[in-house]
Amino acid sequence: MKLSLRTQAVVGIGLIESSMLVILLYLVFSFIEASTSEEVERRAESMVRVFSATVSDDVLALDLASLYAFVEEAASTPGTAFARIIDHEGHLLAQAGDGEFLLKPFRPSIRGRGLPDVYMASAPIEKAGLNYGSVEIGLDLREQKTAIDGLKSNSLTIAVLEVLIAAGFSIAAGHYLVRRLNQMRAVVRRAHEENYQQRIDDRGVDEVSELAREIDQLMASADWDYGTGKRRTEDLKALNRLLQRKISELRRL
């Protein structure tokens, strides 16, 4: 199947542009998700360590009022879904936060598994090497996930627009180039019919224009040679007629 230069340019540029954009978007999205996951993990680990150290004395003293105050304050932190304190026997001492997430079973989030709606983390409550329970927190990541999804959607939209713009430019540039090449082809085709009068007259400054000027010079030279040869042929014909007339006159003598 014959593909025009314009089609080859559009397909080639489209494939290159699409491939590069796919690789770029994959790397950018992977970096965003990885960096966000690392930041969430650092924040969760820092919160549970501080939370555990803060409530350890009140857990030992079973000061439930203070424990409720601590979990209320922790749960009110922006982006926190819930906070919970468990004693060493697994009994709930205090909890606060979004009721939807408090009803869900606690499952510590695993690193490198992507972003869940709620990132859960826990830390033991230790004093003098003894375990007195644990603290659990959940970070609400729904807004962050929505923002990342929006970023991905916008990036894909921009990528599609970029491909379309590149394709449009390729089509326009290919059409312009093919039109100039068709002019050259028409001139060369007429040269085969011994018509050397037509010129391309391309006034551009690129390589195609240089080729067009070379063809114009070649056509001018061919036109001069053709005209000179034609005149010589006419001269030879006239001389031949003159010789034949002289020969006829000599024969009559």
PDB file of C-alpha atoms in Angstrom:
ATOM      1  CA  MET A   1       0.000   0.000   0.000  1.00  0.00           C
ATOM      2  CA  LYS A   2       1.382   3.356  -1.034  1.00  0.00           C
ATOM      3  CA  LEU A   3       1.510   5.998   1.666  1.00  0.00           C
ATOM      4  CA  SER A   4       1.897   9.627   0.761  1.00  0.00           C
ATOM      5  CA  LEU A   5       4.603  11.723   2.381  1.00  0.00           C
ATOM      6  CA  ARG A   6       1.905  13.633   4.246  1.00  0.00           C
ATOM      7  CA  THR A   7       0.425  10.424   5.676  1.00  0.00           C
ATOM      8  CA  GLN A   8       3.854   9.147   6.671  1.00  0.00           C
ATOM      9  CA  ALA A   9       4.619  12.427   8.443  1.00  0.00           C
ATOM     10  CA  VAL A  10       1.318  12.436  10.337  1.00  0.00           C
ATOM     11  CA  VAL A  11       1.566   8.775  11.352  1.00  0.00           C
ATOM     12  CA  GLY A  12       5.246   9.052  12.290  1.00  0.00           C
ATOM     13  CA  ILE A  13       4.877  12.210  14.359  1.00  0.00           C
ATOM     14  CA  GLY A  14       1.680  10.867  15.944  1.00  0.00           C
ATOM     15  CA  LEU A  15       3.365   7.626  17.001  1.00  0.00           C
ATOM     16  CA  ILE A  16       6.416   9.400  18.384  1.00  0.00           C
ATOM     17  CA  GLU A  17       4.332  12.015  20.193  1.00  0.00           C
ATOM     18  CA  SER A  18       1.957   9.422  21.649  1.00  0.00           C
ATOM     19  CA  SER A  19       4.781   7.131  22.777  1.00  0.00           C
ATOM     20  CA  MET A  20       6.675   9.943  24.480  1.00  0.00           C
ATOM     21  CA  LEU A  21       3.531  11.230  26.177  1.00  0.00           C
ATOM     22  CA  VAL A  22       2.572   7.758  27.428  1.00  0.00           C
ATOM     23  CA  ILE A  23       6.049   7.289  28.913  1.00  0.00           C
ATOM     24  CA  LEU A  24       6.068  10.805  30.391  1.00  0.00           C
ATOM     25  CA  LEU A  25       2.598  10.499  31.915  1.00  0.00           C
ATOM     26  CA  TYR A  26       3.396   7.054  33.326  1.00  0.00           C
ATOM     27  CA  LEU A  27       6.545   8.383  34.995  1.00  0.00           C
ATOM     28  CA  VAL A  28       4.788  11.495  36.311  1.00  0.00           C
ATOM     29  CA  PHE A  29       1.792   9.551  37.662  1.00  0.00           C
ATOM     30  CA  SER A  30       4.054   6.957  39.235  1.00  0.00           C
ATOM     31  CA  PHE A  31       6.120   9.688  40.886  1.00  0.00           C
ATOM     32  CA  ILE A  32       3.014  11.474  42.188  1.00  0.00           C
ATOM     33  CA  GLU A  33       1.551   8.287  43.656  1.00  0.00           C
ATOM     34  CA  ALA A  34       4.869   7.158  45.134  1.00  0.00           C
ATOM     35  CA  SER A  35       5.672  10.550  46.674  1.00  0.00           C
ATOM     36  CA  THR A  36       2.126  10.886  48.050  1.00  0.00           C
ATOM     37  CA  SER A  37       2.255   7.381  49.529  1.00  0.00           C
ATOM     38  CA  GLU A  38       5.612   8.082  51.172  1.00  0.00           C
ATOM     39  CA  GLU A  39       4.325  11.351  52.614  1.00  0.00           C
ATOM     40  CA  VAL A  40       1.183   9.656  53.976  1.00  0.00           C
ATOM     41  CA  GLU A  41       3.242   6.855  55.505  1.00  0.00           C
ATOM     42  CA  ARG A  42       5.640   9.318  57.170  1.00  0.00           C
ATOM     43  CA  ARG A  43       2.747  11.369  58.507  1.00  0.00           C
ATOM     44  CA  ALA A  44       0.909   8.314  59.837  1.00  0.00           C
ATOM     45  CA  GLU A  45       4.004   6.880  61.543  1.00  0.00           C
ATOM     46  CA  SER A  46       4.848  10.235  63.079  1.00  0.00           C
ATOM     47  CA  MET A  47       1.304  10.701  64.375  1.00  0.00           C
ATOM     48  CA  VAL A  48       1.000   7.266  65.970  1.00  0.00           C
ATOM     49  CA  ARG A  49       4.428   7.591  67.654  1.00  0.00           C
ATOM     50  CA  VAL A  50       3.579  10.987  69.110  1.00  0.00           C
ATOM     51  CA  PHE A  51       0.061   9.831  70.027  1.00  0.00           C
ATOM     52  CA  SER A  52       1.416   6.732  71.737  1.00  0.00           C
ATOM     53  CA  ALA A  53       3.971   8.692  73.761  1.00  0.00           C
ATOM     54  CA  THR A  54       1.389  11.324  74.708  1.00  0.00           C
ATOM     55  CA  VAL A  55      -1.252   8.959  76.100  1.00  0.00           C
ATOM     56  CA  SER A  56       1.031   6.409  77.764  1.00  0.00           C
ATOM     57  CA  ASP A  57       0.822   7.938  81.252  1.00  0.00           C
ATOM     58  CA  ASP A  58      -2.952   8.328  81.070  1.00  0.00           C
ATOM     59  CA  VAL A  59      -3.338   4.716  79.901  1.00  0.00           C
ATOM     60  CA  LEU A  60      -1.344   3.550  82.913  1.00  0.00           C
ATOM     61  CA  ALA A  61      -3.513   5.732  85.148  1.00  0.00           C
ATOM     62  CA  LEU A  62      -6.704   4.731  83.276  1.00  0.00           C
ATOM     63  CA  ASP A  63      -7.625   8.410  83.055  1.00  0.00           C
ATOM     64  CA  LEU A  64     -10.485   7.932  80.604  1.00  0.00           C
ATOM     65  CA  ALA A  65     -11.419  11.619  80.543  1.00  0.00           C
ATOM     66  CA  SER A  66      -7.931  12.557  79.382  1.00  0.00           C
ATOM     67  CA  LEU A  67      -7.905   9.693  76.888  1.00  0.00           C
ATOM     68  CA  TYR A  68     -11.189  10.873  75.363  1.00  0.00           C
ATOM     69  CA  ALA A  69      -9.791  14.393  75.148  1.00  0.00           C
ATOM     70  CA  PHE A  70      -6.710  13.079  73.379  1.00  0.00           C
ATOM     71  CA  VAL A  71      -8.635  11.050  70.809  1.00  0.00           C
ATOM     72  CA  GLU A  72     -11.039  13.955  70.185  1.00  0.00           C
ATOM     73  CA  GLU A  73      -8.112  16.289  69.556  1.00  0.00           C
ATOM     74  CA  ALA A  74      -6.343  13.741  67.346  1.00  0.00           C
ATOM     75  CA  ALA A  75      -9.514  13.014  65.335  1.00  0.00           C
ATOM     76  CA  SER A  76     -10.123  16.736  64.811  1.00  0.00           C
ATOM     77  CA  THR A  77      -6.764  17.103  63.050  1.00  0.00           C
ATOM     78  CA  PRO A  78      -7.403  17.897  59.332  1.00  0.00           C
ATOM     79  CA  GLY A  79      -7.271  14.744  57.227  1.00  0.00           C
ATOM     80  CA  THR A  80      -7.701  12.370  60.184  1.00  0.00           C
ATOM     81  CA  ALA A  81     -10.608   9.919  59.937  1.00  0.00           C
ATOM     82  CA  PHE A  82     -10.439   8.433  63.443  1.00  0.00           C
ATOM     83  CA  ALA A  83      -8.266   7.861  66.487  1.00  0.00           C
ATOM     84  CA  ARG A  84      -8.553   4.970  68.913  1.00  0.00           C
ATOM     85  CA  ILE A  85      -6.852   3.694  72.091  1.00  0.00           C
ATOM     86  CA  ILE A  86      -6.815  -0.025  73.003  1.00  0.00           C
ATOM     87  CA  ASP A  87      -5.519  -1.547  76.254  1.00  0.00           C
ATOM     88  CA  HIS A  88      -3.173  -4.540  76.450  1.00  0.00           C
ATOM     89  CA  GLU A  89      -6.140  -6.942  76.637  1.00  0.00           C
ATOM     90  CA  GLY A  90      -7.700  -5.557  73.461  1.00  0.00           C
ATOM     91  CA  HIS A  91     -10.425  -3.572  75.206  1.00  0.00           C
ATOM     92  CA  LEU A  92     -11.430  -0.217  73.745  1.00  0.00           C
ATOM     93  CA  LEU A  93     -10.534   2.669  76.056  1.00  0.00           C
ATOM     94  CA  ALA A  94     -11.449   5.654  73.869  1.00  0.00           C
ATOM     95  CA  GLN A  95     -12.163   6.507  70.248  1.00  0.00           C
ATOM     96  CA  ALA A  96     -13.376   9.442  68.149  1.00  0.00           C
ATOM     97  CA  GLY A  97     -13.771  10.349  64.504  1.00  0.00           C
ATOM     98  CA  ASP A  98     -15.961   9.580  61.529  1.00  0.00           C
ATOM     99  CA  GLY A  99     -18.543   6.980  62.511  1.00  0.00           C
ATOM    100  CA  GLU A 100     -18.369   5.369  59.062  1.00  0.00           C
ATOM    101  CA  PHE A 101     -14.721   4.457  59.570  1.00  0.00           C
ATOM    102  CA  LEU A 102     -15.010   3.655  63.275  1.00  0.00           C
ATOM    103  CA  LEU A 103     -17.347   0.786  62.355  1.00  0.00           C
ATOM    104  CA  LYS A 104     -14.877  -0.727  59.942  1.00  0.00           C
ATOM    105  CA  PRO A 105     -12.386  -3.359  61.189  1.00  0.00           C
ATOM    106  CA  PHE A 106      -8.874  -2.042  61.693  1.00  0.00           C
ATOM    107  CA  ARG A 107      -6.436  -3.342  59.093  1.00  0.00           C
ATOM    108  CA  PRO A 108      -2.989  -1.717  59.032  1.00  0.00           C
ATOM    109  CA  SER A 109      -2.238  -0.404  55.553  1.00  0.00           C
ATOM    110  CA  ILE A 110       0.629  -2.065  53.698  1.00  0.00           C
ATOM    111  CA  ARG A 111       3.351   0.018  52.130  1.00  0.00           C
ATOM    112  CA  GLY A 112       3.550   0.080  48.351  1.00  0.00           C
ATOM    113  CA  ARG A 113      -0.046  -1.080  47.880  1.00  0.00           C
ATOM    114  CA  GLY A 114      -1.351   2.260  46.576  1.00  0.00           C
ATOM    115  CA  LEU A 115      -3.534   4.759  48.362  1.00  0.00           C
ATOM    116  CA  PRO A 116      -6.623   3.438  50.151  1.00  0.00           C
ATOM    117  CA  ASP A 117      -9.538   5.675  51.093  1.00  0.00           C
ATOM    118  CA  VAL A 118      -8.314   5.505  54.694  1.00  0.00           C
ATOM    119  CA  TYR A 119      -4.688   4.812  55.595  1.00  0.00           C
ATOM    120  CA  MET A 120      -4.581   2.949  58.921  1.00  0.00           C
ATOM    121  CA  ALA A 121      -1.571   2.760  61.212  1.00  0.00           C
ATOM    122  CA  SER A 122      -0.946   1.683  64.800  1.00  0.00           C
ATOM    123  CA  ALA A 123       1.800   1.859  67.407  1.00  0.00           C
ATOM    124  CA  PRO A 124       2.248   0.097  70.766  1.00  0.00           C
ATOM    125  CA  ILE A 125       1.975   1.944  74.080  1.00  0.00           C
ATOM    126  CA  GLU A 126       5.151   0.993  75.938  1.00  0.00           C
ATOM    127  CA  LYS A 127       6.598   2.006  79.245  1.00  0.00           C
ATOM    128  CA  ALA A 128       9.775   0.575  80.776  1.00  0.00           C
ATOM    129  CA  GLY A 129       9.802  -2.121  78.120  1.00  0.00           C
ATOM    130  CA  LEU A 130       6.253  -3.277  78.903  1.00  0.00           C
ATOM    131  CA  ASN A 131       3.313  -3.160  76.517  1.00  0.00           C
ATOM    132  CA  TYR A 132       0.203  -1.462  77.857  1.00  0.00           C
ATOM    133  CA  GLY A 133      -1.872  -1.400  74.683  1.00  0.00           C
ATOM    134  CA  SER A 134      -1.829   0.377  71.352  1.00  0.00           C
ATOM    135  CA  VAL A 135      -3.085   3.440  69.531  1.00  0.00           C
ATOM    136  CA  GLU A 136      -4.732   3.344  66.117  1.00  0.00           C
ATOM    137  CA  ILE A 137      -5.350   6.156  63.680  1.00  0.00           C
ATOM    138  CA  GLY A 138      -6.836   6.447  60.211  1.00  0.00           C
ATOM    139  CA  LEU A 139      -5.995   9.151  57.710  1.00  0.00           C
ATOM    140  CA  ASP A 140      -8.773  10.119  55.302  1.00  0.00           C
ATOM    141  CA  LEU A 141      -7.201  10.179  51.828  1.00  0.00           C
ATOM    142  CA  ARG A 142     -10.351  10.604  49.759  1.00  0.00           C
ATOM    143  CA  GLU A 143      -9.706  14.267  48.986  1.00  0.00           C
ATOM    144  CA  GLN A 144      -6.105  13.541  48.030  1.00  0.00           C
ATOM    145  CA  LYS A 145      -7.192  10.689  45.773  1.00  0.00           C
ATOM    146  CA  THR A 146      -9.816  12.923  44.151  1.00  0.00           C
ATOM    147  CA  ALA A 147      -7.187  15.615  43.577  1.00  0.00           C
ATOM    148  CA  ILE A 148      -4.788  13.065  42.041  1.00  0.00           C
ATOM    149  CA  ASP A 149      -7.557  11.681  39.820  1.00  0.00           C
ATOM    150  CA  GLY A 150      -8.375  15.225  38.711  1.00  0.00           C
ATOM    151  CA  LEU A 151      -4.709  15.853  37.960  1.00  0.00           C
ATOM    152  CA  LYS A 152      -4.543  12.659  35.918  1.00  0.00           C
ATOM    153  CA  SER A 153      -7.695  13.589  34.012  1.00  0.00           C
ATOM    154  CA  ASN A 154      -6.399  17.086  33.246  1.00  0.00           C
ATOM    155  CA  SER A 155      -3.018  15.708  32.208  1.00  0.00           C
ATOM    156  CA  LEU A 156      -4.638  13.196  29.857  1.00  0.00           C
ATOM    157  CA  THR A 157      -6.811  15.950  28.374  1.00  0.00           C
ATOM    158  CA  ILE A 158      -3.756  18.128  27.786  1.00  0.00           C
ATOM    159  CA  ALA A 159      -1.908  15.157  26.272  1.00  0.00           C
ATOM    160  CA  VAL A 160      -4.775  14.427  23.871  1.00  0.00           C
ATOM    161  CA  LEU A 161      -4.946  18.109  22.875  1.00  0.00           C
ATOM    162  CA  GLU A 162      -1.187  18.130  22.323  1.00  0.00           C
ATOM    163  CA  VAL A 163      -1.407  15.067  20.075  1.00  0.00           C
ATOM    164  CA  LEU A 164      -4.284  16.634  18.117  1.00  0.00           C
ATOM    165  CA  ILE A 165      -2.415  19.926  17.723  1.00  0.00           C
ATOM    166  CA  ALA A 166       0.728  18.083  16.618  1.00  0.00           C
ATOM    167  CA  ALA A 167      -1.332  16.028  14.163  1.00  0.00           C
ATOM    168  CA  GLY A 168      -2.985  19.186  12.813  1.00  0.00           C
ATOM    169  CA  PHE A 169       0.363  20.870  12.382  1.00  0.00           C
ATOM    170  CA  SER A 170       1.744  17.749  10.692  1.00  0.00           C
ATOM    171  CA  ILE A 171      -1.211  17.651   8.297  1.00  0.00           C
ATOM    172  CA  ALA A 172      -0.810  21.343   7.442  1.00  0.00           C
ATOM    173  CA  ALA A 173       2.953  21.065   7.013  1.00  0.00           C
ATOM    174  CA  GLY A 174       2.584  17.866   4.987  1.00  0.00           C
ATOM    175  CA  HIS A 175      -0.065  19.465   2.756  1.00  0.00           C
ATOM    176  CA  TYR A 176       2.183  22.476   2.146  1.00  0.00           C
ATOM    177  CA  LEU A 177       5.172  20.268   1.341  1.00  0.00           C
ATOM    178  CA  VAL A 178       3.183  17.919  -0.913  1.00  0.00           C
ATOM    179  CA  ARG A 179       1.724  20.882  -2.822  1.00  0.00           C
ATOM    180  CA  ARG A 180       5.221  22.196  -3.530  1.00  0.00           C
ATOM    181  CA  LEU A 181       6.441  18.761  -4.570  1.00  0.00           C
ATOM    182  CA  ASN A 182       3.441  18.374  -6.885  1.00  0.00           C
ATOM    183  CA  GLN A 183       4.437  21.615  -8.605  1.00  0.00           C
ATOM    184  CA  MET A 184       7.906  20.213  -9.188  1.00  0.00           C
ATOM    185  CA  ARG A 185       6.485  16.961 -10.488  1.00  0.00           C
ATOM    186  CA  ALA A 186       4.229  18.834 -12.917  1.00  0.00           C
ATOM    187  CA  VAL A 187       7.181  20.818 -14.275  1.00  0.00           C
ATOM    188  CA  VAL A 188       9.298  17.678 -14.691  1.00  0.00           C
ATOM    189  CA  ARG A 189       6.393  15.873 -16.378  1.00  0.00           C
ATOM    190  CA  ARG A 190       6.051  18.699 -18.915  1.00  0.00           C
ATOM    191  CA  ALA A 191       9.772  18.493 -19.562  1.00  0.00           C
ATOM    192  CA  HIS A 192       9.227  14.969 -20.822  1.00  0.00           C
ATOM    193  CA  GLU A 193       6.822  16.513 -23.348  1.00  0.00           C
ATOM    194  CA  GLU A 194       9.566  18.955 -24.438  1.00  0.00           C
ATOM    195  CA  ASN A 195       7.833  21.838 -22.723  1.00  0.00           C
ATOM    196  CA  TYR A 196      10.594  23.711 -20.931  1.00  0.00           C
ATOM    197  CA  GLN A 197       8.799  27.025 -20.506  1.00  0.00           C
ATOM    198  CA  GLN A 198       7.125  26.440 -17.115  1.00  0.00           C
ATOM    199  CA  ARG A 199       8.918  27.414 -13.913  1.00  0.00           C
ATOM    200  CA  ILE A 200       8.295  26.476 -10.281  1.00  0.00           C
ATOM    201  CA  ASP A 201       9.246  29.901  -8.877  1.00  0.00           C
ATOM    202  CA  ASP A 202       9.364  28.770  -5.225  1.00  0.00           C
ATOM    203  CA  ARG A 203      10.467  31.765  -3.124  1.00  0.00           C
ATOM    204  CA  GLY A 204      11.032  29.887   0.135  1.00  0.00           C
ATOM    205  CA  VAL A 205      14.331  29.594   2.007  1.00  0.00           C
ATOM    206  CA  ASP A 206      14.402  25.884   2.858  1.00  0.00           C
ATOM    207  CA  GLU A 207      15.872  22.829   1.165  1.00  0.00           C
ATOM    208  CA  VAL A 208      12.761  22.280  -0.959  1.00  0.00           C
ATOM    209  CA  SER A 209      13.102  25.822  -2.310  1.00  0.00           C
ATOM    210  CA  GLU A 210      16.760  25.165  -3.144  1.00  0.00           C
ATOM    211  CA  LEU A 211      15.702  22.052  -5.052  1.00  0.00           C
ATOM    212  CA  ALA A 212      13.008  24.063  -6.842  1.00  0.00           C
ATOM    213  CA  ARG A 213      15.586  26.680  -7.928  1.00  0.00           C
ATOM    214  CA  GLU A 214      17.882  23.921  -9.159  1.00  0.00           C
ATOM    215  CA  ILE A 215      15.020  22.505 -11.244  1.00  0.00           C
ATOM    216  CA  ASP A 216      14.233  25.999 -12.597  1.00  0.00           C
ATOM    217  CA  GLN A 217      17.867  26.436 -13.610  1.00  0.00           C
ATOM    218  CA  LEU A 218      17.867  23.010 -15.214  1.00  0.00           C
ATOM    219  CA  MET A 219      14.677  23.832 -17.106  1.00  0.00           C
ATOM    220  CA  ALA A 220      16.128  27.153 -18.269  1.00  0.00           C
ATOM    221  CA  SER A 221      19.245  25.392 -19.501  1.00  0.00           C
ATOM    222  CA  ALA A 222      17.161  22.711 -21.223  1.00  0.00           C
ATOM    223  CA  ASP A 223      14.975  25.409 -22.789  1.00  0.00           C
ATOM    224  CA  TRP A 224      18.045  27.183 -24.167  1.00  0.00           C
ATOM    225  CA  ASP A 225      19.507  23.907 -25.475  1.00  0.00           C
ATOM    226  CA  TYR A 226      16.163  22.979 -26.977  1.00  0.00           C
ATOM    227  CA  GLY A 227      15.796  26.383 -28.664  1.00  0.00           C
ATOM    228  CA  THR A 228      19.367  26.305 -29.936  1.00  0.00           C
ATOM    229  CA  GLY A 229      18.948  22.771 -31.250  1.00  0.00           C
ATOM    230  CA  LYS A 230      15.701  23.731 -32.919  1.00  0.00           C
ATOM    231  CA  ARG A 231      17.317  26.698 -34.637  1.00  0.00           C
ATOM    232  CA  ARG A 232      20.215  24.553 -35.808  1.00  0.00           C
ATOM    233  CA  THR A 233      17.793  21.995 -37.141  1.00  0.00           C
ATOM    234  CA  GLU A 234      15.973  24.714 -39.083  1.00  0.00           C
ATOM    235  CA  ASP A 235      19.280  26.008 -40.398  1.00  0.00           C
ATOM    236  CA  LEU A 236      20.276  22.511 -41.487  1.00  0.00           C
ATOM    237  CA  LYS A 237      16.933  22.013 -43.197  1.00  0.00           C
ATOM    238  CA  ALA A 238      17.316  25.327 -45.021  1.00  0.00           C
ATOM    239  CA  LEU A 239      20.852  24.409 -46.067  1.00  0.00           C
ATOM    240  CA  ASN A 240      19.646  21.004 -47.239  1.00  0.00           C
ATOM    241  CA  ARG A 241      16.920  22.609 -49.349  1.00  0.00           C
ATOM    242  CA  LEU A 242      19.481  24.977 -50.828  1.00  0.00           C
ATOM    243  CA  LEU A 243      21.820  22.114 -51.685  1.00  0.00           C
ATOM    244  CA  GLN A 244      19.024  20.141 -53.273  1.00  0.00           C
ATOM    245  CA  ARG A 245      18.087  23.162 -55.380  1.00  0.00           C
ATOM    246  CA  LYS A 246      21.694  23.628 -56.508  1.00  0.00           C
ATOM    247  CA  ILE A 247      21.990  19.956 -57.346  1.00  0.00           C
ATOM    248  CA  SER A 248      18.819  20.166 -59.404  1.00  0.00           C
ATOM    249  CA  GLU A 249      20.149  23.218 -61.257  1.00  0.00           C
ATOM    250  CA  LEU A 250      23.447  21.430 -62.012  1.00  0.00           C
ATOM    251  CA  ARG A 251      21.595  18.410 -63.372  1.00  0.00           C
ATOM    252  CA  ARG A 252      19.588  20.626 -65.749  1.00  0.00           C
ATOM    253  CA  LEU A 253      22.867  22.008 -67.095  1.00  0.00           C
TER     254      LEU A 253
END
